[in-house]
XYZ file of C-alpha atoms in Angstrom:
498
model
C 10.186 126.360 142.753
C 7.882 129.157 141.653
C 4.578 128.370 139.859
C 6.059 129.704 136.612
C 9.033 127.336 136.893
C 6.747 124.366 137.591
C 4.635 125.268 134.563
C 7.794 125.410 132.442
C 8.840 121.948 133.625
C 5.356 120.528 133.001
C 5.459 121.926 129.475
C 8.830 120.238 128.945
C 7.550 116.840 130.118
C 4.452 117.145 127.951
C 6.525 117.589 124.797
C 8.489 114.449 123.837
C 10.669 116.472 121.480
C 11.468 119.080 124.129
C 12.127 116.359 126.694
C 14.556 114.659 124.311
C 16.325 117.954 123.612
C 16.743 118.737 127.313
C 17.915 115.188 128.102
C 20.481 115.019 125.309
C 21.689 118.515 126.194
C 22.299 117.367 129.764
C 24.283 114.379 128.487
C 26.486 116.532 126.252
C 27.158 118.981 129.078
C 28.006 116.137 131.477
C 30.606 114.794 129.043
C 32.105 118.253 128.582
C 32.266 118.841 132.347
C 34.384 115.781 133.154
C 37.820 116.856 131.853
C 37.394 120.434 133.064
C 36.350 119.345 136.566
C 39.478 117.184 136.722
C 41.648 120.064 135.469
C 40.188 122.496 138.038
C 40.842 119.957 140.783
C 44.498 119.956 139.777
C 44.541 123.774 139.972
C 43.098 123.660 143.494
C 45.485 120.888 144.523
C 42.808 118.329 145.391
C 41.830 114.833 144.253
C 39.959 114.866 140.879
C 36.967 113.239 142.550
C 36.419 116.381 144.629
C 36.036 118.501 141.480
C 33.760 115.930 139.825
C 31.502 115.685 142.890
C 31.290 119.506 142.936
C 30.105 119.596 139.328
C 27.410 117.043 140.197
C 26.111 118.791 143.320
C 26.336 122.345 141.914
C 24.243 121.378 138.892
C 21.625 119.396 140.781
C 21.179 121.822 143.673
C 20.934 124.968 141.519
C 18.340 123.220 139.356
C 16.258 122.302 142.419
C 16.484 125.570 144.387
C 15.877 127.732 141.343
C 19.019 128.765 139.520
C 18.661 130.371 136.099
C 16.959 127.856 133.728
C 19.447 126.209 131.330
C 22.468 127.797 133.055
C 25.111 125.273 134.100
C 26.875 125.542 137.446
C 29.869 123.391 138.285
C 33.456 123.476 139.516
C 35.242 126.385 137.819
C 38.774 127.580 137.281
C 38.011 131.024 138.720
C 36.907 129.552 142.056
C 39.749 127.010 142.081
C 42.321 129.771 141.660
C 40.875 131.817 144.531
C 40.805 129.002 147.095
C 43.916 127.069 146.018
C 46.125 128.855 148.624
C 43.875 127.544 151.434
C 44.449 123.952 150.341
C 48.167 124.523 149.982
C 48.671 126.207 153.349
C 45.990 124.656 155.584
C 44.718 121.418 154.020
C 41.431 119.926 152.849
C 39.368 120.563 155.996
C 40.030 124.295 155.881
C 39.323 124.277 152.133
C 35.885 122.718 152.645
C 35.147 125.132 155.501
C 36.047 128.005 153.162
C 33.628 126.721 150.494
C 30.783 126.404 153.011
C 31.424 129.920 154.359
C 31.548 131.274 150.802
C 28.065 129.820 150.246
C 26.833 131.551 153.399
C 28.342 134.849 152.187
C 26.605 134.453 148.826
C 23.226 134.008 150.482
C 23.856 137.069 152.672
C 24.893 139.133 149.647
C 21.766 138.002 147.797
C 19.553 139.076 150.715
C 21.352 142.439 150.844
C 20.481 143.035 147.185
C 23.928 142.803 145.612
C 22.292 141.800 142.323
C 21.093 145.381 141.882
C 24.709 146.338 141.188
C 24.419 144.521 137.846
C 22.711 147.600 136.411
C 25.998 149.483 136.741
C 27.852 147.096 134.425
C 27.902 148.753 130.975
C 27.159 146.829 127.789
C 30.754 147.307 126.611
C 32.017 145.533 129.758
C 29.504 142.728 129.205
C 30.722 142.248 125.634
C 34.325 142.306 126.849
C 33.457 139.708 129.487
C 31.894 137.397 126.882
C 34.751 137.820 124.396
C 37.378 137.287 127.097
C 35.708 134.091 128.262
C 35.566 132.834 124.677
C 39.299 133.498 124.370
C 40.019 131.760 127.693
C 37.963 128.716 126.646
C 39.950 128.555 123.401
C 43.297 129.030 125.186
C 42.441 126.301 127.701
C 42.335 123.802 124.840
C 45.821 124.620 123.554
C 47.681 122.250 125.932
C 45.691 119.409 124.362
C 47.093 120.314 120.935
C 50.805 120.402 121.744
C 53.147 117.433 122.096
C 50.405 115.009 121.080
C 50.191 112.275 118.391
C 49.606 113.672 114.916
C 46.237 111.882 114.682
C 44.833 114.346 117.218
C 44.735 117.093 114.588
C 42.573 115.333 111.963
C 40.284 114.111 114.755
C 39.775 117.694 115.964
C 39.071 118.812 112.385
C 36.508 116.037 111.922
C 34.896 117.025 115.217
C 34.637 120.673 114.108
C 33.113 119.634 110.776
C 30.448 117.652 112.626
C 29.533 120.309 115.196
C 29.324 123.068 112.588
C 27.904 120.990 109.729
C 25.309 118.705 111.347
C 22.940 121.543 112.429
C 22.563 122.427 108.726
C 21.085 118.945 108.201
C 19.224 118.289 111.447
C 18.930 119.646 114.970
C 17.108 116.620 116.374
C 20.300 115.442 118.126
C 22.866 117.891 119.530
C 25.824 118.085 117.176
C 28.407 117.984 120.027
C 26.974 114.648 121.229
C 27.194 113.198 117.724
C 30.784 114.414 117.398
C 31.818 112.819 120.709
C 30.059 109.526 119.922
C 31.369 109.216 116.350
C 34.959 110.110 117.215
C 35.010 107.773 120.217
C 33.649 104.893 118.131
C 36.177 105.488 115.346
C 39.167 105.676 117.687
C 38.131 102.575 119.637
C 37.319 100.480 116.551
C 40.381 101.738 114.705
C 42.582 101.306 117.795
C 43.902 104.846 117.333
C 46.303 105.811 120.094
C 45.384 109.345 121.231
C 45.007 110.916 124.715
C 41.708 110.044 126.391
C 39.704 111.222 129.391
C 41.187 108.431 131.524
C 44.617 110.012 131.046
C 43.425 113.099 132.954
C 42.966 111.404 136.280
C 41.199 108.676 138.222
C 37.408 108.744 138.105
C 35.426 108.058 141.313
C 33.810 104.691 141.879
C 31.432 105.663 144.700
C 28.852 108.304 145.574
C 29.825 111.456 147.496
C 29.423 111.153 151.274
C 28.701 113.665 154.046
C 31.834 115.574 155.005
C 32.134 117.661 158.164
C 35.352 119.713 158.086
C 37.493 119.106 161.139
C 38.382 122.710 161.988
C 38.149 124.508 165.328
C 35.115 126.808 165.547
C 37.124 129.843 166.636
C 37.692 133.421 165.537
C 41.167 132.398 164.396
C 39.673 129.895 161.950
C 37.273 132.556 160.699
C 40.165 134.989 160.279
C 42.020 132.437 158.145
C 39.188 131.383 155.846
C 36.969 134.501 155.698
C 39.074 136.516 153.190
C 39.240 133.564 150.778
C 35.557 132.759 151.312
C 34.523 136.348 150.563
C 36.710 136.431 147.442
C 35.195 133.142 146.268
C 31.694 134.427 146.974
C 32.241 137.615 144.971
C 33.986 135.908 142.049
C 31.342 133.188 141.927
C 28.436 135.621 142.066
C 29.945 137.886 139.439
C 30.546 135.050 136.973
C 27.115 133.557 137.680
C 25.220 136.840 137.305
C 27.075 137.784 134.123
C 26.413 134.325 132.666
C 22.736 134.537 133.673
C 22.439 137.896 131.929
C 24.046 136.431 128.815
C 21.542 133.552 128.782
C 18.733 136.083 129.267
C 19.877 137.869 126.116
C 20.261 134.667 124.083
C 16.862 133.242 125.057
C 14.952 136.555 125.229
C 13.778 135.711 128.739
C 14.346 137.228 132.158
C 15.684 135.539 135.270
C 15.497 136.405 138.948
C 19.084 137.416 139.720
C 18.485 137.371 143.490
C 17.301 133.773 143.227
C 20.332 132.945 141.082
C 22.590 134.421 143.777
C 21.217 132.619 146.788
C 20.841 129.465 144.701
C 24.586 129.540 144.068
C 25.158 130.014 147.782
C 22.932 127.077 148.704
C 24.684 124.902 146.129
C 28.113 125.752 147.538
C 26.988 124.948 151.089
C 25.623 121.551 150.008
C 28.712 120.914 147.890
C 30.980 121.694 150.825
C 29.175 119.301 153.157
C 29.506 116.585 150.500
C 33.248 117.184 150.186
C 33.091 118.990 146.829
C 35.255 121.772 145.449
C 32.523 124.401 145.139
C 31.957 126.495 142.055
C 29.663 128.803 140.116
C 28.168 129.183 136.649
C 30.373 128.000 133.765
C 29.908 129.879 130.534
C 31.467 127.250 128.251
C 29.134 124.429 129.243
C 26.233 126.882 129.472
C 26.810 127.816 125.838
C 26.929 124.113 124.921
C 23.600 123.698 126.691
C 21.831 126.783 125.346
C 23.393 127.446 121.949
C 24.865 124.109 120.983
C 22.028 121.857 122.202
C 19.003 124.163 122.335
C 18.137 123.567 126.005
C 15.851 126.073 127.723
C 14.766 124.613 131.078
C 16.345 123.687 134.386
C 15.761 120.007 133.515
C 18.896 120.040 131.368
C 20.838 121.501 134.300
C 19.556 118.816 136.660
C 20.234 116.017 134.204
C 23.743 117.311 133.483
C 24.594 116.731 137.151
C 22.863 113.349 137.301
C 24.423 112.129 134.049
C 27.831 113.292 135.241
C 27.579 111.187 138.387
C 26.306 108.141 136.478
C 28.984 108.494 133.821
C 31.926 108.711 136.213
C 30.704 106.239 138.856
C 28.888 103.599 136.773
C 30.309 104.062 133.272
C 33.765 105.316 134.190
C 35.525 102.800 131.950
C 33.456 103.843 128.923
C 33.869 107.559 129.606
C 37.596 107.038 130.031
C 37.814 105.943 126.377
C 36.535 109.276 125.024
C 39.375 110.977 123.114
C 40.287 114.393 124.471
C 40.414 115.542 120.843
C 36.618 115.132 120.619
C 36.089 117.336 123.659
C 38.648 119.835 122.349
C 36.637 120.157 119.135
C 33.461 120.779 121.144
C 35.118 123.424 123.331
C 36.650 125.206 120.325
C 33.158 125.234 118.841
C 31.871 126.750 122.095
C 34.523 129.474 122.069
C 33.732 130.410 118.472
C 29.961 130.647 119.001
C 30.422 132.494 122.317
C 32.646 135.238 120.903
C 30.688 138.319 119.799
C 32.086 138.648 116.276
C 29.794 141.572 115.507
C 31.587 143.620 118.170
C 34.858 143.619 116.209
C 33.501 144.152 112.715
C 34.968 147.304 111.085
C 31.468 148.736 110.542
C 30.647 148.286 114.241
C 33.939 149.774 115.415
C 33.428 152.728 113.097
C 29.977 153.527 114.502
C 30.764 152.993 118.190
C 32.305 155.779 120.299
C 36.020 155.140 120.810
C 35.482 155.074 124.568
C 33.060 152.126 124.248
C 35.548 150.166 122.162
C 38.339 151.010 124.607
C 36.319 149.708 127.560
C 35.569 146.459 125.731
C 39.219 145.907 124.771
C 40.511 146.776 128.252
C 38.050 144.338 129.833
C 39.179 141.585 127.464
C 42.856 142.317 128.106
C 42.422 142.382 131.903
C 40.481 139.106 132.031
C 42.852 137.281 129.680
C 45.958 138.613 131.431
C 44.833 137.759 134.966
C 42.534 134.776 134.219
C 40.366 136.430 136.866
C 36.893 137.512 135.805
C 36.335 139.684 138.867
C 39.523 141.642 138.229
C 38.770 142.006 134.522
C 35.181 143.152 134.989
C 36.249 145.469 137.814
C 38.897 147.071 135.615
C 36.364 147.389 132.790
C 33.744 149.051 134.998
C 36.349 151.411 136.499
C 37.559 152.364 133.021
C 33.985 152.993 131.889
C 33.386 155.198 134.938
C 36.516 157.266 134.324
C 35.772 157.734 130.632
C 32.153 158.599 131.388
C 33.201 161.135 134.024
C 35.629 162.729 131.571
C 32.958 162.926 128.929
C 30.201 164.411 131.110
C 32.653 166.758 132.803
C 32.398 168.911 129.689
C 28.617 168.806 129.495
C 28.086 171.753 131.866
C 28.336 175.052 129.978
C 28.315 178.612 131.273
C 27.169 181.547 129.121
C 27.450 185.209 130.249
C 25.075 187.951 129.119
C 24.514 191.576 130.176
C 21.112 193.241 130.116
C 19.389 196.326 131.477
C 16.695 195.404 134.015
C 14.695 198.056 135.929
C 17.437 200.569 135.337
C 20.174 198.189 136.527
C 22.874 196.472 134.502
C 22.664 192.784 135.316
C 25.355 190.219 134.494
C 23.589 186.876 134.065
C 25.391 183.524 133.884
C 23.293 180.700 132.448
C 24.581 177.306 133.574
C 23.413 174.338 131.548
C 24.187 170.676 132.385
C 24.369 168.196 135.243
C 26.524 169.399 138.121
C 28.508 166.815 140.074
C 32.117 166.375 141.162
C 33.469 165.940 137.626
C 31.571 168.697 135.849
C 31.547 171.259 138.684
C 35.241 171.234 139.545
C 36.099 173.834 136.895
C 32.829 175.766 137.343
C 34.608 178.099 139.749
C 36.791 179.450 136.939
C 33.915 180.165 134.518
C 32.927 183.528 136.071
C 34.478 186.965 135.388
C 34.759 188.183 138.972
C 36.830 191.264 138.185
C 34.556 192.520 135.398
C 31.406 191.847 137.414
C 32.747 193.915 140.316
C 33.318 196.991 138.150
C 31.121 200.092 138.375
C 29.242 199.137 135.199
C 27.627 196.047 136.766
C 24.922 196.438 139.406
C 23.840 192.829 139.993
C 25.158 189.308 139.332
C 22.715 186.455 138.725
C 23.567 182.781 138.178
C 20.688 181.024 136.420
C 20.523 177.298 137.183
C 17.234 176.459 135.441
C 19.057 174.079 133.100
C 21.090 172.388 135.829
C 20.752 169.962 138.692
C 22.941 169.700 141.791
C 23.888 166.082 142.426
C 26.509 166.141 145.189
C 28.270 168.025 147.954
C 31.178 168.888 145.656
C 28.898 171.153 143.615
C 27.489 172.842 146.730
C 31.056 173.519 147.872
C 31.886 175.056 144.486
C 28.825 177.342 144.645
C 29.899 178.383 148.154
C 33.336 179.231 146.764
C 31.787 181.260 143.943
C 29.650 183.157 146.469
C 32.682 183.865 148.665
C 34.776 184.982 145.680
C 32.137 187.521 144.611
C 31.786 188.688 148.203
C 35.532 189.365 148.301
C 34.993 191.531 145.213
C 32.186 193.424 146.912
C 29.318 191.699 145.132
C 26.478 189.481 146.365
C 25.595 186.818 143.800
C 22.013 185.637 143.374
C 21.203 182.038 142.390
C 17.918 181.424 140.602
C 16.190 178.497 138.921
C 17.236 175.686 141.251
C 14.803 172.752 141.218
C 13.311 171.518 144.463
C 15.808 168.691 145.058
C 18.765 170.996 144.389
C 17.343 173.642 146.751
C 17.020 171.072 149.532
C 20.588 169.869 149.074
C 21.988 173.413 149.004
C 20.000 174.500 152.079
C 21.275 171.441 153.970
C 24.964 171.840 153.007
C 25.578 175.476 152.044
C 28.174 177.194 154.217
C 29.098 173.960 155.999
C 31.616 172.460 153.585
C 34.384 175.057 153.234
C 36.678 175.823 156.141
């Protein structure tokens, strides 16, 4: 860990109140991770214990190697969906090999500086990502509210009252933990028959053990697992980096995204060798940790993993009695506090450019429709790029003037704006070639003081303009190019058009 991280941990241990907050936050997160880890194991087609072990190792390892403080990493649905075909077609050994290779890819991508690409994700895509995840968290709870005993509904309502109402009275104990404890006690004492955690699947009764996948170390094996491993690496990094950025905004702190990236890779490698499912950051539990419980350090992340293992291995019978309705209430609470309600207020929508709103809505729609964050964010970024290109394509203006200079009539075109492939494509049509070749015009000047050449497309257009004037018997003179534009034009002029 860095000196700053060690100082942060020391400060946490020196404050009994902060230590209690971080510890209770870890306990709440551990409880919330159990049913989801089991559900993601079902998606991947593996034993529930594999998903639970992954949530333990991902949390502990990222906390130790330096993941984003207070961000929770565990088994996730996005990763489970990507690697499920490997389990189905090739079995558990190939699945674990895929997870280990994905971790290696994530470390390589971190070293190559993939985190720098985060700067190209617009704010509207980020808001769409957050809102889509809030919707997915809410939708994931719906199966727990259909075809269930009627007592589930009042229990969920009571849980929501507690998680929203208790913070108005005290924040000493996380409201989600109180809700889970109170509801569990009431259902057990009252012998209320509702679905519980034990109904989701068998909990492990032993610690994870070293697992070496029995796959041949050949190019054929690499060919089989590499595409899935790369997809898992990209999806995991994207979700982790976006979640880290969200926590940065909530806590007004900055995190080292490169460290987050290779930390996720290291965690997946360790998880694979312990027979776990692999994973990445989980926004729902992260919001429970940061917003719902007030955690701020990596201690809560570490304890979430430790508590999870203790709960399922040592206290499995007790955990199994927790009503799913209590956890549903907590997750609905998470979805409601995660959603950016300000982004859809009429006053906000009225002020924002329509293109920004469109990008946000398209990102939400793509994520919700595909349940794939990488696809949704990719579609959002692509949409933002297209709309931006359309908008700036009209920023370059051309104005023609005629003046008498040293006894000559000079036609001057003043070009203003950034010139790149989008804005320069119609530049060719902005000049009056026929009029400028008449006897009344002696010289043609194109003034580029207010412009900048950004790409080869613009150089090719200027070459075409030069050639067009030459065909009309005129030599055009370009003036005002800045130094960078001059260098680009000297390097490419006359070499782009056949």
